[in-house]
mmCIF file of C-alpha atoms and ligand atoms in Angstrom:
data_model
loop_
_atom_site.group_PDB
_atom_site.id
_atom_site.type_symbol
_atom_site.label_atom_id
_atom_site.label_comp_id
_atom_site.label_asym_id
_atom_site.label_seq_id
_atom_site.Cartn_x
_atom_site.Cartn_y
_atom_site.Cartn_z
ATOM 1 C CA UNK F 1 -87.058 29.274 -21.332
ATOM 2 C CA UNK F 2 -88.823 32.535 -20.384
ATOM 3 C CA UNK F 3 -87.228 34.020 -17.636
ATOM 4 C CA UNK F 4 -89.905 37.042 -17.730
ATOM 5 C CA UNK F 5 -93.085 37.145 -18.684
ATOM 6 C CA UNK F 6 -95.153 39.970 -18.422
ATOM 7 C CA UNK F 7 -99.152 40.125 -19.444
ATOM 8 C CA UNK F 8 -101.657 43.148 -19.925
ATOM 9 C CA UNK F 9 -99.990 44.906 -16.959
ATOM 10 C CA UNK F 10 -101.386 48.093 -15.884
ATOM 11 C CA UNK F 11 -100.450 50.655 -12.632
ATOM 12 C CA UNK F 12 -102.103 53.652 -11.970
ATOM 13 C CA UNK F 13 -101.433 56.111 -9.280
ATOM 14 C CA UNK F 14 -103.888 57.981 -7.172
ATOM 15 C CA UNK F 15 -107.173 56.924 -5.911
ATOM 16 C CA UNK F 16 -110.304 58.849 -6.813
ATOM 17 C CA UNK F 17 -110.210 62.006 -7.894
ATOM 18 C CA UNK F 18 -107.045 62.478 -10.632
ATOM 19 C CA UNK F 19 -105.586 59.363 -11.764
ATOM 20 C CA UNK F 20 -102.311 59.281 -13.405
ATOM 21 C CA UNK F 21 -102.038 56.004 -15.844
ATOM 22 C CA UNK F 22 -98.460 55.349 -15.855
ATOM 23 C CA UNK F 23 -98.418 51.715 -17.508
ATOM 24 C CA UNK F 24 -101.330 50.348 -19.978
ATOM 25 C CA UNK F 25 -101.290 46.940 -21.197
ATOM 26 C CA UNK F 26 -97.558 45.955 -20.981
ATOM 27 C CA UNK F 27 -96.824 42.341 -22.540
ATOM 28 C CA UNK F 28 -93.339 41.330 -22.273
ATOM 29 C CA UNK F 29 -91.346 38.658 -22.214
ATOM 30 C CA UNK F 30 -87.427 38.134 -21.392
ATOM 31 C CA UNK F 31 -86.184 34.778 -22.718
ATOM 32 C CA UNK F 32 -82.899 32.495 -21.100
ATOM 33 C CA UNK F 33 -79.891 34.406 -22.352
ATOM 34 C CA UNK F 34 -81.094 37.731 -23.166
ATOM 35 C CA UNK F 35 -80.137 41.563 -22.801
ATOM 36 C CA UNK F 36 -83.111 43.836 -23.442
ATOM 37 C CA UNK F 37 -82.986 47.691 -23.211
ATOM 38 C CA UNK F 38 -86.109 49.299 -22.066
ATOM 39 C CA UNK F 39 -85.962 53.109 -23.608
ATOM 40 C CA UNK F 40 -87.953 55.899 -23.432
ATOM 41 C CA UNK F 41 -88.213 59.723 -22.344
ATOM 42 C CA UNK F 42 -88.491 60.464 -18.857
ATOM 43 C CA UNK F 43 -92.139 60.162 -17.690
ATOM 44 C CA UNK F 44 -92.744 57.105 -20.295
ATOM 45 C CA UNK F 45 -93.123 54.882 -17.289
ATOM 46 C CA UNK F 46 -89.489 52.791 -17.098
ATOM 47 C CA UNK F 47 -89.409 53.102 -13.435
ATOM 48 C CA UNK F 48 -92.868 52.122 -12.646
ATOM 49 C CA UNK F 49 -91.698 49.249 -15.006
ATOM 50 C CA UNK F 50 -88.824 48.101 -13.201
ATOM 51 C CA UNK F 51 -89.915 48.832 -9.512
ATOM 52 C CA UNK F 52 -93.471 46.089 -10.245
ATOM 53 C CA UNK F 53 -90.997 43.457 -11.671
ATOM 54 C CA UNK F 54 -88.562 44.291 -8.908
ATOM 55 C CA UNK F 55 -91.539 44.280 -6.335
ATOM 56 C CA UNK F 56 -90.616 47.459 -4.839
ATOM 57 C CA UNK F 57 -94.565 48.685 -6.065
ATOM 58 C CA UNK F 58 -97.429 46.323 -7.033
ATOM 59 C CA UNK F 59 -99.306 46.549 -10.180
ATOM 60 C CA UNK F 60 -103.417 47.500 -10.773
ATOM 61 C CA UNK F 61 -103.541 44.540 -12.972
ATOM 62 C CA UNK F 62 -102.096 42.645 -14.585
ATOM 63 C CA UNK F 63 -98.701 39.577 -14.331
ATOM 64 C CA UNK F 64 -95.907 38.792 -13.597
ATOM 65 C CA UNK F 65 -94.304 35.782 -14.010
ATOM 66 C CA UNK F 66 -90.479 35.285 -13.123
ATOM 67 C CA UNK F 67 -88.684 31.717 -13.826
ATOM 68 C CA UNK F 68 -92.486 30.858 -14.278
ATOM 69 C CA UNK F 69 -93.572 31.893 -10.841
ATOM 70 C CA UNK F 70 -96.341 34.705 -10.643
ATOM 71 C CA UNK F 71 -95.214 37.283 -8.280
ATOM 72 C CA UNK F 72 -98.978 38.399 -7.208
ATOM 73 C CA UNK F 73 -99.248 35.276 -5.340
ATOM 74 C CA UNK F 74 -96.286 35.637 -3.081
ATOM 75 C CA UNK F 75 -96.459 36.933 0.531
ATOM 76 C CA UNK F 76 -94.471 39.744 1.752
ATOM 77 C CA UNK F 77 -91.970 36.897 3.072
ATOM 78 C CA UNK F 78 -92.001 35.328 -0.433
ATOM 79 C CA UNK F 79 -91.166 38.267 -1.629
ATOM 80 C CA UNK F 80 -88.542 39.314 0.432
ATOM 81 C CA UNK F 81 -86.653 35.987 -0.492
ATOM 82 C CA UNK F 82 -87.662 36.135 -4.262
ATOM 83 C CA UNK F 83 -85.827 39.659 -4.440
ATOM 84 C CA UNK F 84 -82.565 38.516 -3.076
ATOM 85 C CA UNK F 85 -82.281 35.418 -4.239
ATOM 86 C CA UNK F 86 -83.723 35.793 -8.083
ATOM 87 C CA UNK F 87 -82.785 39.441 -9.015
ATOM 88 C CA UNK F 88 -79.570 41.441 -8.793
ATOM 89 C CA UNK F 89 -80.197 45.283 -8.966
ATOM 90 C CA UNK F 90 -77.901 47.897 -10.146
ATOM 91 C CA UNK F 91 -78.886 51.448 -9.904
ATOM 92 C CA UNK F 92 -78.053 54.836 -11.098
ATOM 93 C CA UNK F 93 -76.762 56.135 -7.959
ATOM 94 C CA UNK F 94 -74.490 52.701 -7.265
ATOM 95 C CA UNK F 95 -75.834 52.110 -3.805
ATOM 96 C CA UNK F 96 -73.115 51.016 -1.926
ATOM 97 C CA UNK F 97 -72.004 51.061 1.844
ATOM 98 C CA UNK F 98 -69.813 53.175 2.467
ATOM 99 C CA UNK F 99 -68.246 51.330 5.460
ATOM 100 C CA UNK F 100 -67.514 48.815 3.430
ATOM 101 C CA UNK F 101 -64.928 47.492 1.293
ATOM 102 C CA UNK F 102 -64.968 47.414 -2.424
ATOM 103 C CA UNK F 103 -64.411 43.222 -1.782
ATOM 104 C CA UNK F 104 -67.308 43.413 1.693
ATOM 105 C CA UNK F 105 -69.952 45.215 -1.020
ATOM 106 C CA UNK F 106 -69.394 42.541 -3.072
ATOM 107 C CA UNK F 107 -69.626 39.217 -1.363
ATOM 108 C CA UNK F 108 -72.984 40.732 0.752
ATOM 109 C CA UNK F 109 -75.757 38.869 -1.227
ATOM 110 C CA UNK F 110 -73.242 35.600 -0.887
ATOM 111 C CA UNK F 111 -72.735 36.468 3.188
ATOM 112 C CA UNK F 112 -76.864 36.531 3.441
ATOM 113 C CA UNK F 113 -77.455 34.311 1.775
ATOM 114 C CA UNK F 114 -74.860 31.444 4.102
ATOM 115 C CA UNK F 115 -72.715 30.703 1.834
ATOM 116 C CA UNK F 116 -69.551 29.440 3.464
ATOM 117 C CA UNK F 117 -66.299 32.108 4.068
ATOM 118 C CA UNK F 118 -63.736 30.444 1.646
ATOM 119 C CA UNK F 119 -66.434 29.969 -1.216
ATOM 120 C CA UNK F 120 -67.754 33.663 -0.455
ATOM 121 C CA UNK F 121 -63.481 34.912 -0.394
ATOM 122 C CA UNK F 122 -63.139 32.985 -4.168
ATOM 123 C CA UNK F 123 -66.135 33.963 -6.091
ATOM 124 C CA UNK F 124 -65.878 37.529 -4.427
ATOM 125 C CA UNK F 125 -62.514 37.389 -6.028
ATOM 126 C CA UNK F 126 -63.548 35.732 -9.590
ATOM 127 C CA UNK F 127 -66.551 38.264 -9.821
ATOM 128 C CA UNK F 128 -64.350 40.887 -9.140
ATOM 129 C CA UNK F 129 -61.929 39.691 -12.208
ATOM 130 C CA UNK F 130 -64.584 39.379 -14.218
ATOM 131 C CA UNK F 131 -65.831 43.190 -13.574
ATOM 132 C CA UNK F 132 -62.017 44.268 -13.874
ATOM 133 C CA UNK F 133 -62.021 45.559 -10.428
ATOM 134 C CA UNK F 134 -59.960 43.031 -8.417
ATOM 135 C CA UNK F 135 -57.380 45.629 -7.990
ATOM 136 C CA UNK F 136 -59.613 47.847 -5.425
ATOM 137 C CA UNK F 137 -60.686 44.808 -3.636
ATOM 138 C CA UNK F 138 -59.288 46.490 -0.186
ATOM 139 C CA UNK F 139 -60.391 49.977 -0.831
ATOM 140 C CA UNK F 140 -63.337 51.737 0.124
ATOM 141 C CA UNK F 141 -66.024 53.520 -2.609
ATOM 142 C CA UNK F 142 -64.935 57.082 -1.817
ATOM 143 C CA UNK F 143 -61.585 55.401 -2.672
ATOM 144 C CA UNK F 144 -62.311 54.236 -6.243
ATOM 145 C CA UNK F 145 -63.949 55.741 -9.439
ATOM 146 C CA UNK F 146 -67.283 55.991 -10.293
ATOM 147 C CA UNK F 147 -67.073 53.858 -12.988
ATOM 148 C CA UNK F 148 -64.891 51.105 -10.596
ATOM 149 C CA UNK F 149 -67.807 52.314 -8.323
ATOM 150 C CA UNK F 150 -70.579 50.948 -10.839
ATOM 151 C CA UNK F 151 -68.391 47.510 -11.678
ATOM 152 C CA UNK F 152 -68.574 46.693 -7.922
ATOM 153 C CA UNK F 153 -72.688 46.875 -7.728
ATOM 154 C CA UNK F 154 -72.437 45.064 -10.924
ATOM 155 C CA UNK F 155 -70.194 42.160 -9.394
ATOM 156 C CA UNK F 156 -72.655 42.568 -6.133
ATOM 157 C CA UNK F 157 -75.757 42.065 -8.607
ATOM 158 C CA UNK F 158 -74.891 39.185 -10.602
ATOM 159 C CA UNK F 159 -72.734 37.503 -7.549
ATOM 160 C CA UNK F 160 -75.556 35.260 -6.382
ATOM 161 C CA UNK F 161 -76.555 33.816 -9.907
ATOM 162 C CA UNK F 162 -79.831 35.986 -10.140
ATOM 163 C CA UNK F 163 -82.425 34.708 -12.998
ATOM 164 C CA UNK F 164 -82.472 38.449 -13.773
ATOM 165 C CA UNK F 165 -80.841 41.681 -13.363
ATOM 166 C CA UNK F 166 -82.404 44.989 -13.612
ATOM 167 C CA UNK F 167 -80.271 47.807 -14.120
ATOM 168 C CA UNK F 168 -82.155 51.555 -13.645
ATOM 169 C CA UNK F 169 -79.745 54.411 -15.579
ATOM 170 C CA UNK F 170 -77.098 52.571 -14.737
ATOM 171 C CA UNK F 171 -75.115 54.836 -16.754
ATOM 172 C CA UNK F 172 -76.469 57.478 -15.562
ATOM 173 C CA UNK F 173 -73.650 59.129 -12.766
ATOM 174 C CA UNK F 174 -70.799 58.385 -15.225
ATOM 175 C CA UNK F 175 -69.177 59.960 -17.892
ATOM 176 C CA UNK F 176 -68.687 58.519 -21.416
ATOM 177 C CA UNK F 177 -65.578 56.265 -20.921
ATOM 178 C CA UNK F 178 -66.703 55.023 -17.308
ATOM 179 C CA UNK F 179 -69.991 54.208 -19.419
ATOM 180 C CA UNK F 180 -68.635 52.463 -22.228
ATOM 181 C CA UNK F 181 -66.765 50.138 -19.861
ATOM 182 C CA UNK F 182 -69.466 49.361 -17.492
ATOM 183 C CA UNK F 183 -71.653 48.386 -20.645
ATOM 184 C CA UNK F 184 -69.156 46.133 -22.405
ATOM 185 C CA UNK F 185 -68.743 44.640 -18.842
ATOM 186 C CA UNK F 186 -72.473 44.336 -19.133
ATOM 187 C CA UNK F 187 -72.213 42.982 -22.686
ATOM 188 C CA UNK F 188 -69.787 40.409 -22.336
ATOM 189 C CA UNK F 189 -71.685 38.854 -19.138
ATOM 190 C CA UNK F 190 -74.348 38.167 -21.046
ATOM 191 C CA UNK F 191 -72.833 37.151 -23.724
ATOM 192 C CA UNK F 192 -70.074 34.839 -22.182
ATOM 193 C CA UNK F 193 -72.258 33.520 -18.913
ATOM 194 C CA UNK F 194 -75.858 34.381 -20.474
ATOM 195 C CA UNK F 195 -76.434 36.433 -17.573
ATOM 196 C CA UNK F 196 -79.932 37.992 -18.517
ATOM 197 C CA UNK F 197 -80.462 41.779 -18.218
ATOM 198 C CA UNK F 198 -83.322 44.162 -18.651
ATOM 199 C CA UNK F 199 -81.779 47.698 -18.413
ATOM 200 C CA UNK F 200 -83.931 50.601 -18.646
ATOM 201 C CA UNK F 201 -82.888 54.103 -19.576
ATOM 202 C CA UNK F 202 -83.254 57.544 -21.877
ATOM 203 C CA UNK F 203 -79.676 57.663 -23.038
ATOM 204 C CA UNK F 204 -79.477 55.631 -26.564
ATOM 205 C CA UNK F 205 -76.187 55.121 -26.120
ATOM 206 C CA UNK F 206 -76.550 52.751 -23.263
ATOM 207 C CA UNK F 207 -79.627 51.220 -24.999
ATOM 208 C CA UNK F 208 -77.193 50.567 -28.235
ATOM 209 C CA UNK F 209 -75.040 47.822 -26.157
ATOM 210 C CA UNK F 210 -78.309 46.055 -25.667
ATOM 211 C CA UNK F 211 -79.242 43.690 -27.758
ATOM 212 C CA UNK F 212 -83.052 43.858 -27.996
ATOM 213 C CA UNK F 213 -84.347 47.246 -27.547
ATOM 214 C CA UNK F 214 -87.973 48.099 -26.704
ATOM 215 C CA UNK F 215 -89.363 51.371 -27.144
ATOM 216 C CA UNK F 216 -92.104 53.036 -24.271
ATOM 217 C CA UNK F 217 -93.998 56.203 -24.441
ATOM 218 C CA UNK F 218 -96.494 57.351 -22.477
ATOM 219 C CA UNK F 219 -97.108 54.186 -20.687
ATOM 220 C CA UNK F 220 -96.988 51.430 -23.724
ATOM 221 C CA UNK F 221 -94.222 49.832 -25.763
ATOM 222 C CA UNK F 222 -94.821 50.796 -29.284
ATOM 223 C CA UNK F 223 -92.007 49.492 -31.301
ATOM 224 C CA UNK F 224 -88.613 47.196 -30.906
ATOM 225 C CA UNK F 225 -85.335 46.724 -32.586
ATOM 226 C CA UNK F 226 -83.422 43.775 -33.080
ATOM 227 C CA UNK F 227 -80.429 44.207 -33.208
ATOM 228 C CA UNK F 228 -78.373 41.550 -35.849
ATOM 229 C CA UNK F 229 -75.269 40.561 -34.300
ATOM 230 C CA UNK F 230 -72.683 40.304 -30.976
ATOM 231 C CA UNK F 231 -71.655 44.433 -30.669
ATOM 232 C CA UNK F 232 -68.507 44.581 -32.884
ATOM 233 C CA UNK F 233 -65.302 46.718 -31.096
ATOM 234 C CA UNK F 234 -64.631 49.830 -33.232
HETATM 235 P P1 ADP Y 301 -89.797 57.156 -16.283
HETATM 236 O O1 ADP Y 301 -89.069 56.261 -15.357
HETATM 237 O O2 ADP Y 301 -89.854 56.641 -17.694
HETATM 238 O O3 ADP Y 301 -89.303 58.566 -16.242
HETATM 239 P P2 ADP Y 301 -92.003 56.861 -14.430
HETATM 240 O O4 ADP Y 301 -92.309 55.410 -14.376
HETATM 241 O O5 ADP Y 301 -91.219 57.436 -13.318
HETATM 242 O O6 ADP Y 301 -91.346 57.204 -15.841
HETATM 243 O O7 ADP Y 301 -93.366 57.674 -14.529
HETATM 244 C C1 ADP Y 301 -94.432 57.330 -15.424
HETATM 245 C C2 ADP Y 301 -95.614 58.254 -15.183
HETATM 246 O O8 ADP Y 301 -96.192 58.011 -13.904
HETATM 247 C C3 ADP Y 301 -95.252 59.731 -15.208
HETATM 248 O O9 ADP Y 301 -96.320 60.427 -15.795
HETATM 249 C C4 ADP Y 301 -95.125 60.074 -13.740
HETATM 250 O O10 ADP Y 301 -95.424 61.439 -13.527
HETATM 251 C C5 ADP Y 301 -96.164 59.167 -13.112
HETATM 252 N N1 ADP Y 301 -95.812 58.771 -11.739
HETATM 253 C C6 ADP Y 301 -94.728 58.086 -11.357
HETATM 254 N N2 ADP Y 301 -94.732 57.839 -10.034
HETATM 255 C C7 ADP Y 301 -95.898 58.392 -9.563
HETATM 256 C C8 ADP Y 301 -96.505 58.498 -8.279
HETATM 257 N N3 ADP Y 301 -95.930 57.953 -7.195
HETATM 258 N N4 ADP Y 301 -97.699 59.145 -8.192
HETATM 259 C C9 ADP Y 301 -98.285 59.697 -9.272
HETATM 260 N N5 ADP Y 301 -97.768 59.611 -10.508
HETATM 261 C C10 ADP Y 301 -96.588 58.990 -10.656
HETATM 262 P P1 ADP Y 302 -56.755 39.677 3.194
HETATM 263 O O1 ADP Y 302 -57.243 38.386 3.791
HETATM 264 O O2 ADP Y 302 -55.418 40.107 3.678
HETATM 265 O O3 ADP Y 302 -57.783 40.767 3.186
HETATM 266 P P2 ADP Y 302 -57.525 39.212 0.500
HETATM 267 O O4 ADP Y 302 -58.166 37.892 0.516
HETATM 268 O O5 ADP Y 302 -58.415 40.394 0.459
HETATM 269 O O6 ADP Y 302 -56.467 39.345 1.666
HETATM 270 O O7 ADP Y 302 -56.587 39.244 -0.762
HETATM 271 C C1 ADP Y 302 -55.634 40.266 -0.956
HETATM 272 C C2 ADP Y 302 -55.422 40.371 -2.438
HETATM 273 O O8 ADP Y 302 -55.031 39.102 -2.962
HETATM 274 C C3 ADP Y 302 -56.701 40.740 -3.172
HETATM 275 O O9 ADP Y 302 -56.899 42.133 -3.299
HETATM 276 C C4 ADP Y 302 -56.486 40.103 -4.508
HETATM 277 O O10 ADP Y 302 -55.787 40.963 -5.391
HETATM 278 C C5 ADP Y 302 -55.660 38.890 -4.206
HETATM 279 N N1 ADP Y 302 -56.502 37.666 -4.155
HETATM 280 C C6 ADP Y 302 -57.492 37.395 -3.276
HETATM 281 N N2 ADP Y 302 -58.080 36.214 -3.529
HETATM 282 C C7 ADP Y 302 -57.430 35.705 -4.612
HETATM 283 C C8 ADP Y 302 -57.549 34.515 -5.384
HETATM 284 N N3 ADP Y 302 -58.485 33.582 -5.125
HETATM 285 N N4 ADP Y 302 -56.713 34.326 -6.414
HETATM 286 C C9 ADP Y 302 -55.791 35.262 -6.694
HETATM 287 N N5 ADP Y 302 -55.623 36.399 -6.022
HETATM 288 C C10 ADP Y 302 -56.413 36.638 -4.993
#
């Protein structure tokens, strides 16, 4: 099953005048089960990347298919359902509310999405175990750690059941430790519950928990590695 499934995608900015190519004939596809790294420099076009599949920008050319369904045919309503209810985001800068509790950040997607209060109170709580962050439940984000910080969005992103989640630097505001846990958290999601991840970022050592890695430069994916078995604890 393809959960992603991108074909001879191309964005360019500006109109007229000086055109900046920033994506040129992506394919790429994302199968049931997977965790793929998207890495590159900065300027290699990751972001453009993730904000077409995330439908935060639309592309010159090109599709995108998620769970088989082509995202250039959806209406801005469409759209608006498609992102909550089939992606789970996770970004560098952790984006959560800060009137909120660790536990209210959480269960959000669940809450919009009217799921009933004691199903929302127990998965809040399993997702939380699973992130390793049921202990802050009650506390607010200025109250926690950056890396307890990034669990949370995690638990927020993959609460819902998402097809996909797309993770942008997540590592990016922590520090080595912080990283290495949010990553085996990542890790062991997919690899326990098959949740499916594309995470895009410069740092290799957040690319090395992933098990597929693709390689972009300068707008096109030039090379991947494979990478031969489950990441081993050393
Ligand atoms: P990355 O995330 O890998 O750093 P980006 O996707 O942000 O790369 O950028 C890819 C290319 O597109 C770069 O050359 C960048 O300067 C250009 N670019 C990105 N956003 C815009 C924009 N809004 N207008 C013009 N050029 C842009
Ligand atoms: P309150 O309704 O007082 O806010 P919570 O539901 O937030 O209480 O739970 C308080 C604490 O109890 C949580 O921080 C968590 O550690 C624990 N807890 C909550 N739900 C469960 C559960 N389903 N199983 C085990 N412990 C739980």
């Amino acid at each position: 099953n393809t959960v992603l499934e991108v074909r001879n995608l191309k964005k360019v900015y500006g109109s007229r005048g000086t055109l900046y190519p920033a994506l040129d004939n992506i394919d790429l596809d994302i199968k049931e089960g997977e965790f793929v790294g998207i890495m590159g420099p900065s300027g290699a076009g990751k972001t453009t990347l993730l904000n077409l599949v995330a439908t935060i920008d639309r592309p010159t050319s090109g599709s995108i298919k998620v769970d088989g369904i082509e995202l250039a045919r959806m209406n801005d309503e469409q759209l608006a359902s498609f992102r909550r209810n089939k992606l789970g985001f996770i970004f560098q800068d952790f984006n959560l509310l800060d009137t909120l509790t660790i536990q209210e950040n959480i269960i959000l997607p669940l809450a919009l999405a009217n799921v009933k209060a004691p199903e929302i109170k127990r998965r809040g709580y399993e997702t939380a175990l699973l992130l390793g962050i049921e202990d802050v439940l009650n506390k607010y984000p200025y109250e926690v750690s950056g890396g307890q910080k990034q669990r949370a969005a995690a638990a927020r992103a993959i609460i819902h059941k998402p097809s996909l989640i797309l993770a942008d630097e997540p590592t990016g505001a922590l520090d080595s430790k912080s990283s290495a846990e949010l990553l085996q958290c990542l890790s062991d999601l997919n690899e326990t519950y098959g949740v499916n991840i594309m995470l895009v970022t410069h740092d290799a050592f957040a690319a090395s928990y992933c098990r597929r890695i693709l390689f972009i430069k300068d707008g096109r994916l030039f090379t991947e590695l494979v990478k031969a078995g489950p990441r081993k604890e050393f």
